[in-house]
Amino acid sequence: MSDFLFARSQMAMSLAFHIIFAALGVGMPLLMAISEGLYLRTGRPIYLDLSKRWAKGTAILFAVGAVSGTVLSFELGLLWPQFMEFAGPIIGMPFSLEGFAFFTEAIFLGIYLYGWGRISPFMHWLAGVLVAVSGALSAVFVVTANAWMNAPTGFEIVNGQVVNVDPIAAMLNRASLHQVIHMTLAAYVATGFAVAAVHAYFVLKHKQSTFHRAALSIALIMACISIPLQLLSGDHSAKAVAELQPAKFAAMESLYQSETSAPLAIGGIANDATMELPYAIKIPYALSFLAHGDPFAKVTGLAEFPRDEWPNTQVVHLAFDIMVGSGMIMLALAVWAGWLWWRRRTLPDNRWLLRGLVAAGPLGFIAIETGWVVTEVGRQPWIIYGVVRTADAVTPMTGLVTPFVTFTLLYIFLSIVLVFLLLRQFLETVESGESSKATDLKELREGQ
Amino acid sequence: MTTSLELIIAAIMVIALMLYALLAGADFGGGMWDLLAFGPRTRQQREAIADAIAPVWEANHVWLILVIVMLFTAFPRAFAMIMTALHIPITIVLVGIVLRGSAFVFRKYDAQDDATHRRWSLLFSISSFLTPLFLGITLGGLASGAIRVENGVVTSGFFAGWTTAFAFACGLFAQGLFAFLAAAYMTVETSGDRLLQADFRWRALFSGLSLAPAAALVFGLARTGAPEIFAGLTDWWAPGLLLATSITAITALVALWFWRFQLARLAAAAQVTLILAGWALAQYPALVVPDITLQNSGAPEVTLRLLLNTLIVGALVLFPALGYLFVVFKRSGEAKPFIKA
């Protein structure tokens, strides 16, 4: 493998690792703030217990997210110095806004985690709300910077020099809105379904556990509200990508020849040499409709772009299908849960639904990972779409296999420890949450 | 006009770096004392350190991110050159940051038995030593004058500047400073327990005194290891700053000796601030000595102006929040637990 490929792999690996914690860092604080809010309104200690348990998980995840995010801010320069030299002045602003949002998040998380009993219950809850708000804002700002790479604007190049820089126009580029909505919702979807899966598992085992039933209902509400919105946002994103980055859109569908009344292709094995997609299931007119809202519209195929400007069709198409498929399964579960709730006005605890929710736990994160593969691999060979090629932005540093292997091993190690620690948190939840031990409650009251 | 904007932003960067040293630096120092804990109160020392760090370390750490963001927004060429020429020590710093932060939370939530606790402690404290060492080495590399840039390309390779005795001395000095800060802060943090206070008082005195030979070593090696900086240290402002630094250093030690810990903490913080100010002044106007300066690596004026506005607005949000954090957890004396009305 070349140093260039190691640089790309290290960046991809670091982002793939970090995005899980970033998404949970947006979603988890909302869950704990809702739960604590319910405690303040109802006075039921179970909600207080729940927000404390969720806060513990958040503390571990946030720490790993903070350090892996730090690594990324350096890696932008360690791996892509030429890109940052070009892009820094243009998109530095959302990064600095993100810096302050992250600062606020870290401050109020510290207050939230260690402030029990030191500040008033209302201030404590407010700190939780501020963590949730600043976490979401961090995501918004950093995604606008990524969106700029897809729809670069706010500068001109004259004689090889960057001139007329307009950081505000760059931040409000044409890809920002759809990417921001899609990623923020994705964080709530993924967190909602992952947390619902954990508690659905315990409700399956201990049907009467009030603790896990309360937890499941809050997580399910978050999941079931955000997933239909996410489908709408996905449609909005697809139309925007079809317009802004037709090569990426064509790769998402492995569409080689431009077509009117184009069918949506699911699966298949893209073959760039023959420019065909054999074994795909095709839904007539659906692609034209998805791209332009008109079943007869023309969709641009890859053949209209020079061969060296094609992204990896097989990877992008497969990732797109997995993302959409995951979303559809989650939507089906949400509809099912919503229907059961509407019929009986109580927490849906149908065993098959619960089993489905457990199985669907990772789907939100699978959708996030594959969605970012679509965004990032689909933009290749460009690091700044149509302006700078990724290969031209890489560091001259050699021996990049060393940092790649180092960070890969480090992140694998952290992942194993994290899974182990979080599992134990959940198992402790069963023991004490199940019986709501008297000692536990006493401790909680003293904490107040 | 443009020049002064660059200067203002560079000054804010230096202030952010000072705050990183004063706050996160002390967190690293705490990790060092965790490894070096000994005596009859070993366990209490470690617990006091962990309690002092836990609520604030995440926030303290963000100062570094802010410095990096300001660097690549305002001085993009400097960022590109630094990340290229100092790729190796910076990567080691990152590994240290990841291990330190993760090991610290893992220890807290994985403290099932003593053996596990010790393993995470060891990882936490070793990375607390490693990170400041390589941070110092990185800054030493920037100051060395050995990193050369021509037409936007680093021509001195990936080992220039930081693989020198001078850079290594900077790393040791950074460790010493952070250890001293942490011990001085801990004397205030442990105000409820005179025996623990005495432990940290000795540690602060010892590390504070060891700073003098360490500083002399950095200074001596700078003559050949960072000649431009060394020349800068003979400028008009240097004697005054050296005098002020010495006064704060002596004040800190004397205050520690007489158990005046509030004063000692203040003096120690002032001492570190002045040392960083001296480094910044000696290096001015270079970001990477000698080729990359504030003027030749600055972003367009519109970016600088917007960044400055962002920083002002951000500070209006940040400082009240930060003040609240420190009032809740670091108010001197015993924090009053909130009593429900």
mmCIF file of N, CA and C in Angstrom, chain B residues 82-142:
data_model
loop_
_atom_site.group_PDB
_atom_site.id
_atom_site.type_symbol
_atom_site.label_atom_id
_atom_site.label_comp_id
_atom_site.label_asym_id
_atom_site.label_seq_id
_atom_site.Cartn_x
_atom_site.Cartn_y
_atom_site.Cartn_z
ATOM 1 N N ILE B 82 4.070 23.111 10.278
ATOM 2 C CA ILE B 82 4.321 22.514 11.605
ATOM 3 C C ILE B 82 3.900 21.050 11.601
ATOM 4 N N MET B 83 2.710 20.777 11.029
ATOM 5 C CA MET B 83 2.200 19.416 11.050
ATOM 6 C C MET B 83 3.032 18.497 10.143
ATOM 7 N N THR B 84 3.732 19.092 9.191
ATOM 8 C CA THR B 84 4.593 18.271 8.335
ATOM 9 C C THR B 84 5.939 18.025 9.009
ATOM 10 N N ALA B 85 6.580 19.110 9.440
ATOM 11 C CA ALA B 85 7.938 18.970 9.972
ATOM 12 C C ALA B 85 7.961 18.268 11.326
ATOM 13 N N LEU B 86 6.905 18.470 12.107
ATOM 14 C CA LEU B 86 6.887 17.885 13.460
ATOM 15 C C LEU B 86 5.863 16.757 13.558
ATOM 16 N N HIS B 87 5.629 16.089 12.424
ATOM 17 C CA HIS B 87 4.635 15.017 12.370
ATOM 18 C C HIS B 87 4.866 13.991 13.479
ATOM 19 N N ILE B 88 6.108 13.599 13.666
ATOM 20 C CA ILE B 88 6.395 12.483 14.581
ATOM 21 C C ILE B 88 6.141 12.862 16.049
ATOM 22 N N PRO B 89 6.750 13.949 16.573
ATOM 23 C CA PRO B 89 6.465 14.242 17.989
ATOM 24 C C PRO B 89 4.994 14.569 18.238
ATOM 25 N N ILE B 90 4.336 15.212 17.260
ATOM 26 C CA ILE B 90 2.923 15.556 17.468
ATOM 27 C C ILE B 90 2.075 14.285 17.524
ATOM 28 N N THR B 91 2.414 13.303 16.671
ATOM 29 C CA THR B 91 1.685 12.037 16.724
ATOM 30 C C THR B 91 1.846 11.380 18.095
ATOM 31 N N ILE B 92 3.044 11.470 18.655
ATOM 32 C CA ILE B 92 3.256 10.877 19.986
ATOM 33 C C ILE B 92 2.439 11.626 21.041
ATOM 34 N N VAL B 93 2.379 12.952 20.920
ATOM 35 C CA VAL B 93 1.534 13.740 21.827
ATOM 36 C C VAL B 93 0.090 13.241 21.751
ATOM 37 N N LEU B 94 -0.388 13.002 20.522
ATOM 38 C CA LEU B 94 -1.779 12.565 20.348
ATOM 39 C C LEU B 94 -2.030 11.216 20.997
ATOM 40 N N VAL B 95 -1.093 10.296 20.793
ATOM 41 C CA VAL B 95 -1.246 8.986 21.433
ATOM 42 C C VAL B 95 -1.318 9.175 22.948
ATOM 43 N N GLY B 96 -0.459 10.060 23.474
ATOM 44 C CA GLY B 96 -0.471 10.345 24.908
ATOM 45 C C GLY B 96 -1.806 10.926 25.353
ATOM 46 N N ILE B 97 -2.347 11.854 24.570
ATOM 47 C CA ILE B 97 -3.625 12.478 24.927
ATOM 48 C C ILE B 97 -4.739 11.439 24.958
ATOM 49 N N VAL B 98 -4.757 10.571 23.950
ATOM 50 C CA VAL B 98 -5.804 9.545 23.882
ATOM 51 C C VAL B 98 -5.693 8.605 25.080
ATOM 52 N N LEU B 99 -4.477 8.140 25.365
ATOM 53 C CA LEU B 99 -4.300 7.179 26.454
ATOM 54 C C LEU B 99 -4.604 7.820 27.807
ATOM 55 N N ARG B 100 -4.139 9.053 27.993
ATOM 56 C CA ARG B 100 -4.352 9.711 29.270
ATOM 57 C C ARG B 100 -5.852 9.853 29.557
ATOM 58 N N GLY B 101 -6.573 10.441 28.584
ATOM 59 C CA GLY B 101 -8.000 10.685 28.797
ATOM 60 C C GLY B 101 -8.792 9.406 28.968
ATOM 61 N N SER B 102 -8.535 8.424 28.097
ATOM 62 C CA SER B 102 -9.308 7.182 28.187
ATOM 63 C C SER B 102 -8.987 6.449 29.481
ATOM 64 N N ALA B 103 -7.692 6.342 29.806
ATOM 65 C CA ALA B 103 -7.324 5.597 31.011
ATOM 66 C C ALA B 103 -7.939 6.247 32.243
ATOM 67 N N PHE B 104 -8.041 7.573 32.237
ATOM 68 C CA PHE B 104 -8.603 8.254 33.399
ATOM 69 C C PHE B 104 -10.076 7.896 33.610
ATOM 70 N N VAL B 105 -10.870 7.932 32.534
ATOM 71 C CA VAL B 105 -12.293 7.560 32.723
ATOM 72 C C VAL B 105 -12.454 6.064 32.926
ATOM 73 N N PHE B 106 -11.641 5.278 32.217
ATOM 74 C CA PHE B 106 -11.760 3.830 32.396
ATOM 75 C C PHE B 106 -11.478 3.461 33.853
ATOM 76 N N ARG B 107 -10.463 4.102 34.436
ATOM 77 C CA ARG B 107 -10.131 3.812 35.821
ATOM 78 C C ARG B 107 -11.327 4.117 36.719
ATOM 79 N N LYS B 108 -11.952 5.266 36.462
ATOM 80 C CA LYS B 108 -13.077 5.660 37.312
ATOM 81 C C LYS B 108 -14.222 4.652 37.239
ATOM 82 N N TYR B 109 -14.515 4.178 36.024
ATOM 83 C CA TYR B 109 -15.688 3.321 35.866
ATOM 84 C C TYR B 109 -15.328 1.850 35.849
ATOM 85 N N ASP B 110 -14.070 1.534 36.044
ATOM 86 C CA ASP B 110 -13.651 0.139 36.008
ATOM 87 C C ASP B 110 -12.944 -0.225 37.305
ATOM 88 N N ALA B 111 -13.198 0.570 38.362
ATOM 89 C CA ALA B 111 -12.441 0.351 39.591
ATOM 90 C C ALA B 111 -13.062 -0.786 40.393
ATOM 91 N N GLN B 112 -13.076 -1.962 39.798
ATOM 92 C CA GLN B 112 -13.698 -3.095 40.481
ATOM 93 C C GLN B 112 -12.771 -3.657 41.551
ATOM 94 N N ASP B 113 -11.512 -3.791 41.222
ATOM 95 C CA ASP B 113 -10.574 -4.314 42.208
ATOM 96 C C ASP B 113 -9.271 -3.531 42.088
ATOM 97 N N ASP B 114 -8.410 -3.719 43.054
ATOM 98 C CA ASP B 114 -7.200 -2.905 43.105
ATOM 99 C C ASP B 114 -6.260 -3.141 41.924
ATOM 100 N N ALA B 115 -6.195 -4.385 41.454
ATOM 101 C CA ALA B 115 -5.258 -4.677 40.364
ATOM 102 C C ALA B 115 -5.668 -3.927 39.094
ATOM 103 N N THR B 116 -6.964 -3.940 38.779
ATOM 104 C CA THR B 116 -7.458 -3.219 37.601
ATOM 105 C C THR B 116 -7.198 -1.730 37.764
ATOM 106 N N HIS B 117 -7.509 -1.241 38.959
ATOM 107 C CA HIS B 117 -7.326 0.168 39.250
ATOM 108 C C HIS B 117 -5.873 0.566 39.019
ATOM 109 N N ARG B 118 -4.946 -0.276 39.466
ATOM 110 C CA ARG B 118 -3.523 0.036 39.312
ATOM 111 C C ARG B 118 -3.098 0.049 37.848
ATOM 112 N N ARG B 119 -3.644 -0.915 37.092
ATOM 113 C CA ARG B 119 -3.260 -0.963 35.667
ATOM 114 C C ARG B 119 -3.675 0.318 34.943
ATOM 115 N N TRP B 120 -4.930 0.754 35.166
ATOM 116 C CA TRP B 120 -5.367 1.999 34.513
ATOM 117 C C TRP B 120 -4.588 3.185 35.045
ATOM 118 N N SER B 121 -4.299 3.174 36.353
ATOM 119 C CA SER B 121 -3.501 4.251 36.951
ATOM 120 C C SER B 121 -2.159 4.372 36.256
ATOM 121 N N LEU B 122 -1.562 3.209 36.022
ATOM 122 C CA LEU B 122 -0.238 3.197 35.421
ATOM 123 C C LEU B 122 -0.288 3.793 34.014
ATOM 124 N N LEU B 123 -1.289 3.385 33.243
ATOM 125 C CA LEU B 123 -1.423 3.908 31.883
ATOM 126 C C LEU B 123 -1.690 5.413 31.921
ATOM 127 N N PHE B 124 -2.578 5.813 32.841
ATOM 128 C CA PHE B 124 -2.924 7.229 32.997
ATOM 129 C C PHE B 124 -1.684 8.044 33.371
ATOM 130 N N SER B 125 -0.900 7.538 34.321
ATOM 131 C CA SER B 125 0.202 8.358 34.817
ATOM 132 C C SER B 125 1.390 8.347 33.850
ATOM 133 N N ILE B 126 1.626 7.214 33.193
ATOM 134 C CA ILE B 126 2.741 7.197 32.232
ATOM 135 C C ILE B 126 2.432 8.131 31.063
ATOM 136 N N SER B 127 1.177 8.099 30.586
ATOM 137 C CA SER B 127 0.855 9.004 29.476
ATOM 138 C C SER B 127 0.847 10.457 29.951
ATOM 139 N N SER B 128 0.640 10.682 31.245
ATOM 140 C CA SER B 128 0.733 12.049 31.770
ATOM 141 C C SER B 128 2.177 12.557 31.770
ATOM 142 N N PHE B 129 3.122 11.649 31.836
ATOM 143 C CA PHE B 129 4.528 12.026 31.692
ATOM 144 C C PHE B 129 4.904 12.250 30.227
ATOM 145 N N LEU B 130 4.438 11.301 29.404
ATOM 146 C CA LEU B 130 4.825 11.279 27.992
ATOM 147 C C LEU B 130 4.347 12.525 27.245
ATOM 148 N N THR B 131 3.074 12.909 27.465
ATOM 149 C CA THR B 131 2.477 13.981 26.674
ATOM 150 C C THR B 131 3.194 15.315 26.865
ATOM 151 N N PRO B 132 3.402 15.777 28.105
ATOM 152 C CA PRO B 132 4.120 17.059 28.253
ATOM 153 C C PRO B 132 5.549 17.005 27.712
ATOM 154 N N LEU B 133 6.190 15.850 27.840
ATOM 155 C CA LEU B 133 7.556 15.731 27.318
ATOM 156 C C LEU B 133 7.552 16.056 25.823
ATOM 157 N N PHE B 134 6.623 15.431 25.092
ATOM 158 C CA PHE B 134 6.627 15.660 23.646
ATOM 159 C C PHE B 134 5.994 16.983 23.252
ATOM 160 N N LEU B 135 5.111 17.517 24.086
ATOM 161 C CA LEU B 135 4.635 18.889 23.844
ATOM 162 C C LEU B 135 5.813 19.855 23.928
ATOM 163 N N GLY B 136 6.623 19.686 24.961
ATOM 164 C CA GLY B 136 7.809 20.541 25.123
ATOM 165 C C GLY B 136 8.780 20.357 23.977
ATOM 166 N N ILE B 137 8.964 19.097 23.572
ATOM 167 C CA ILE B 137 9.868 18.815 22.445
ATOM 168 C C ILE B 137 9.351 19.495 21.176
ATOM 169 N N THR B 138 8.026 19.462 20.979
ATOM 170 C CA THR B 138 7.438 20.105 19.801
ATOM 171 C C THR B 138 7.690 21.614 19.820
ATOM 172 N N LEU B 139 7.438 22.238 20.975
ATOM 173 C CA LEU B 139 7.677 23.685 21.068
ATOM 174 C C LEU B 139 9.169 23.986 20.895
ATOM 175 N N GLY B 140 10.018 23.120 21.452
ATOM 176 C CA GLY B 140 11.462 23.284 21.262
ATOM 177 C C GLY B 140 11.823 23.222 19.787
ATOM 178 N N GLY B 141 11.177 22.313 19.067
ATOM 179 C CA GLY B 141 11.406 22.192 17.628
ATOM 180 C C GLY B 141 11.039 23.480 16.884
ATOM 181 N N LEU B 142 9.902 24.068 17.266
ATOM 182 C CA LEU B 142 9.475 25.322 16.628
ATOM 183 C C LEU B 142 10.500 26.419 16.855
#
